Amino acid sequence: MHELFVSRLRALAVAGSEAPQLCADVLSRTERLLSQEVICRGDSPVTGYPVILSGWAARCQFLPGGARQIVGLMLPGDLAFLVSIR
């Protein structure tokens, strides 16, 4: 399942031949989330670097009045790290 993540690491020249071991280290703990569950929030401390292995996730911004705006989609192989939106 982590082949997409390994290929992304290689494409970015981040890990070279060490990509499979780096991937195994990063993915040593997997967690299955249900629909509508939060992966990470901007006001929470970062405790890891989540990788989307299957399915998809949306990055959203909360607007005045409580509405949410989807500002990005994450697909298998993507790192779900926080990106500042201003």
JSON list of C-alpha atoms in Angstrom, two decimals:
[
{"chain": "A", "resi": 1, "resn": "MET", "atom": "CA", "xyz": [0.00, 0.00, 0.00]},
{"chain": "A", "resi": 2, "resn": "HIS", "atom": "CA", "xyz": [2.91, 2.35, 0.54]},
{"chain": "A", "resi": 3, "resn": "GLU", "atom": "CA", "xyz": [4.25, 2.12, -3.05]},
{"chain": "A", "resi": 4, "resn": "LEU", "atom": "CA", "xyz": [2.80, 5.54, -3.93]},
{"chain": "A", "resi": 5, "resn": "PHE", "atom": "CA", "xyz": [4.53, 7.12, -0.95]},
{"chain": "A", "resi": 6, "resn": "VAL", "atom": "CA", "xyz": [7.88, 5.52, -1.90]},
{"chain": "A", "resi": 7, "resn": "SER", "atom": "CA", "xyz": [7.54, 6.69, -5.50]},
{"chain": "A", "resi": 8, "resn": "ARG", "atom": "CA", "xyz": [6.78, 10.24, -4.30]},
{"chain": "A", "resi": 9, "resn": "LEU", "atom": "CA", "xyz": [9.88, 10.22, -2.09]},
{"chain": "A", "resi": 10, "resn": "ARG", "atom": "CA", "xyz": [12.01, 9.04, -5.00]},
{"chain": "A", "resi": 11, "resn": "ALA", "atom": "CA", "xyz": [10.50, 11.64, -7.36]},
{"chain": "A", "resi": 12, "resn": "LEU", "atom": "CA", "xyz": [11.40, 14.37, -4.89]},
{"chain": "A", "resi": 13, "resn": "ALA", "atom": "CA", "xyz": [14.92, 12.91, -4.54]},
{"chain": "A", "resi": 14, "resn": "VAL", "atom": "CA", "xyz": [14.37, 12.97, -0.79]},
{"chain": "A", "resi": 15, "resn": "ALA", "atom": "CA", "xyz": [15.49, 9.47, -0.01]},
{"chain": "A", "resi": 16, "resn": "GLY", "atom": "CA", "xyz": [17.05, 7.88, -3.09]},
{"chain": "A", "resi": 17, "resn": "SER", "atom": "CA", "xyz": [17.78, 4.23, -2.44]},
{"chain": "A", "resi": 18, "resn": "GLU", "atom": "CA", "xyz": [16.83, 4.63, 1.23]},
{"chain": "A", "resi": 19, "resn": "ALA", "atom": "CA", "xyz": [13.17, 5.32, 0.32]},
{"chain": "A", "resi": 20, "resn": "PRO", "atom": "CA", "xyz": [11.87, 1.82, 1.18]},
{"chain": "A", "resi": 21, "resn": "GLN", "atom": "CA", "xyz": [13.44, 1.86, 4.66]},
{"chain": "A", "resi": 22, "resn": "LEU", "atom": "CA", "xyz": [12.38, 5.46, 5.30]},
{"chain": "A", "resi": 23, "resn": "CYS", "atom": "CA", "xyz": [8.87, 4.55, 4.21]},
{"chain": "A", "resi": 24, "resn": "ALA", "atom": "CA", "xyz": [8.81, 1.55, 6.54]},
{"chain": "A", "resi": 25, "resn": "ASP", "atom": "CA", "xyz": [9.94, 3.77, 9.42]},
{"chain": "A", "resi": 26, "resn": "VAL", "atom": "CA", "xyz": [7.31, 6.44, 8.71]},
{"chain": "A", "resi": 27, "resn": "LEU", "atom": "CA", "xyz": [4.55, 3.89, 8.22]},
{"chain": "A", "resi": 28, "resn": "SER", "atom": "CA", "xyz": [5.43, 1.73, 11.21]},
{"chain": "A", "resi": 29, "resn": "ARG", "atom": "CA", "xyz": [2.19, 2.78, 12.91]},
{"chain": "A", "resi": 30, "resn": "THR", "atom": "CA", "xyz": [-0.97, 2.88, 10.82]},
{"chain": "A", "resi": 31, "resn": "GLU", "atom": "CA", "xyz": [-4.36, 4.14, 11.87]},
{"chain": "A", "resi": 32, "resn": "ARG", "atom": "CA", "xyz": [-7.66, 3.78, 10.05]},
{"chain": "A", "resi": 33, "resn": "LEU", "atom": "CA", "xyz": [-9.89, 6.85, 10.19]},
{"chain": "A", "resi": 34, "resn": "LEU", "atom": "CA", "xyz": [-13.58, 7.04, 9.44]},
{"chain": "A", "resi": 35, "resn": "SER", "atom": "CA", "xyz": [-15.31, 9.61, 7.29]},
{"chain": "A", "resi": 36, "resn": "GLN", "atom": "CA", "xyz": [-15.41, 13.11, 8.85]},
{"chain": "A", "resi": 37, "resn": "GLU", "atom": "CA", "xyz": [-12.61, 12.35, 11.35]},
{"chain": "A", "resi": 38, "resn": "VAL", "atom": "CA", "xyz": [-9.94, 15.03, 11.79]},
{"chain": "A", "resi": 39, "resn": "ILE", "atom": "CA", "xyz": [-6.36, 14.08, 10.92]},
{"chain": "A", "resi": 40, "resn": "CYS", "atom": "CA", "xyz": [-4.78, 17.23, 12.33]},
{"chain": "A", "resi": 41, "resn": "ARG", "atom": "CA", "xyz": [-5.74, 20.78, 13.32]},
{"chain": "A", "resi": 42, "resn": "GLY", "atom": "CA", "xyz": [-3.84, 24.02, 13.08]},
{"chain": "A", "resi": 43, "resn": "ASP", "atom": "CA", "xyz": [-4.18, 24.65, 16.83]},
{"chain": "A", "resi": 44, "resn": "SER", "atom": "CA", "xyz": [-2.90, 21.20, 17.89]},
{"chain": "A", "resi": 45, "resn": "PRO", "atom": "CA", "xyz": [0.73, 20.17, 18.35]},
{"chain": "A", "resi": 46, "resn": "VAL", "atom": "CA", "xyz": [2.18, 18.02, 15.56]},
{"chain": "A", "resi": 47, "resn": "THR", "atom": "CA", "xyz": [2.71, 14.47, 16.83]},
{"chain": "A", "resi": 48, "resn": "GLY", "atom": "CA", "xyz": [3.62, 12.80, 13.55]},
{"chain": "A", "resi": 49, "resn": "TYR", "atom": "CA", "xyz": [3.52, 13.11, 9.80]},
{"chain": "A", "resi": 50, "resn": "PRO", "atom": "CA", "xyz": [0.37, 11.37, 8.54]},
{"chain": "A", "resi": 51, "resn": "VAL", "atom": "CA", "xyz": [0.49, 9.79, 5.08]},
{"chain": "A", "resi": 52, "resn": "ILE", "atom": "CA", "xyz": [-2.68, 9.07, 3.11]},
{"chain": "A", "resi": 53, "resn": "LEU", "atom": "CA", "xyz": [-2.46, 5.37, 2.15]},
{"chain": "A", "resi": 54, "resn": "SER", "atom": "CA", "xyz": [-5.92, 4.90, 0.65]},
{"chain": "A", "resi": 55, "resn": "GLY", "atom": "CA", "xyz": [-9.00, 6.99, 0.08]},
{"chain": "A", "resi": 56, "resn": "TRP", "atom": "CA", "xyz": [-8.74, 10.75, 0.20]},
{"chain": "A", "resi": 57, "resn": "ALA", "atom": "CA", "xyz": [-8.81, 13.64, 2.65]},
{"chain": "A", "resi": 58, "resn": "ALA", "atom": "CA", "xyz": [-9.77, 17.29, 2.32]},
{"chain": "A", "resi": 59, "resn": "ARG", "atom": "CA", "xyz": [-7.83, 20.26, 3.66]},
{"chain": "A", "resi": 60, "resn": "CYS", "atom": "CA", "xyz": [-10.28, 22.92, 4.75]},
{"chain": "A", "resi": 61, "resn": "GLN", "atom": "CA", "xyz": [-10.34, 26.40, 6.17]},
{"chain": "A", "resi": 62, "resn": "PHE", "atom": "CA", "xyz": [-12.99, 27.55, 8.62]},
{"chain": "A", "resi": 63, "resn": "LEU", "atom": "CA", "xyz": [-14.74, 30.74, 7.57]},
{"chain": "A", "resi": 64, "resn": "PRO", "atom": "CA", "xyz": [-16.49, 33.35, 9.69]},
{"chain": "A", "resi": 65, "resn": "GLY", "atom": "CA", "xyz": [-19.88, 32.00, 10.68]},
{"chain": "A", "resi": 66, "resn": "GLY", "atom": "CA", "xyz": [-18.61, 28.42, 10.98]},
{"chain": "A", "resi": 67, "resn": "ALA", "atom": "CA", "xyz": [-18.71, 27.37, 7.32]},
{"chain": "A", "resi": 68, "resn": "ARG", "atom": "CA", "xyz": [-15.87, 25.28, 5.89]},
{"chain": "A", "resi": 69, "resn": "GLN", "atom": "CA", "xyz": [-14.14, 25.87, 2.57]},
{"chain": "A", "resi": 70, "resn": "ILE", "atom": "CA", "xyz": [-12.21, 23.01, 0.95]},
{"chain": "A", "resi": 71, "resn": "VAL", "atom": "CA", "xyz": [-8.84, 24.39, -0.12]},
{"chain": "A", "resi": 72, "resn": "GLY", "atom": "CA", "xyz": [-7.10, 21.17, -1.10]},
{"chain": "A", "resi": 73, "resn": "LEU", "atom": "CA", "xyz": [-7.46, 17.45, -1.57]},
{"chain": "A", "resi": 74, "resn": "MET", "atom": "CA", "xyz": [-4.97, 14.80, -0.45]},
{"chain": "A", "resi": 75, "resn": "LEU", "atom": "CA", "xyz": [-4.72, 11.51, -2.31]},
{"chain": "A", "resi": 76, "resn": "PRO", "atom": "CA", "xyz": [-2.88, 8.24, -1.61]},
{"chain": "A", "resi": 77, "resn": "GLY", "atom": "CA", "xyz": [0.84, 8.92, -1.24]},
{"chain": "A", "resi": 78, "resn": "ASP", "atom": "CA", "xyz": [0.36, 12.49, 0.02]},
{"chain": "A", "resi": 79, "resn": "LEU", "atom": "CA", "xyz": [1.70, 13.72, 3.34]},
{"chain": "A", "resi": 80, "resn": "ALA", "atom": "CA", "xyz": [-1.11, 15.25, 5.38]},
{"chain": "A", "resi": 81, "resn": "PHE", "atom": "CA", "xyz": [0.99, 17.94, 7.03]},
{"chain": "A", "resi": 82, "resn": "LEU", "atom": "CA", "xyz": [-0.32, 21.35, 7.97]},
{"chain": "A", "resi": 83, "resn": "VAL", "atom": "CA", "xyz": [0.08, 24.21, 5.53]},
{"chain": "A", "resi": 84, "resn": "SER", "atom": "CA", "xyz": [-0.48, 27.77, 6.66]},
{"chain": "A", "resi": 85, "resn": "ILE", "atom": "CA", "xyz": [-3.31, 29.50, 4.79]},
{"chain": "A", "resi": 86, "resn": "ARG", "atom": "CA", "xyz": [-3.49, 33.26, 5.00]}
]
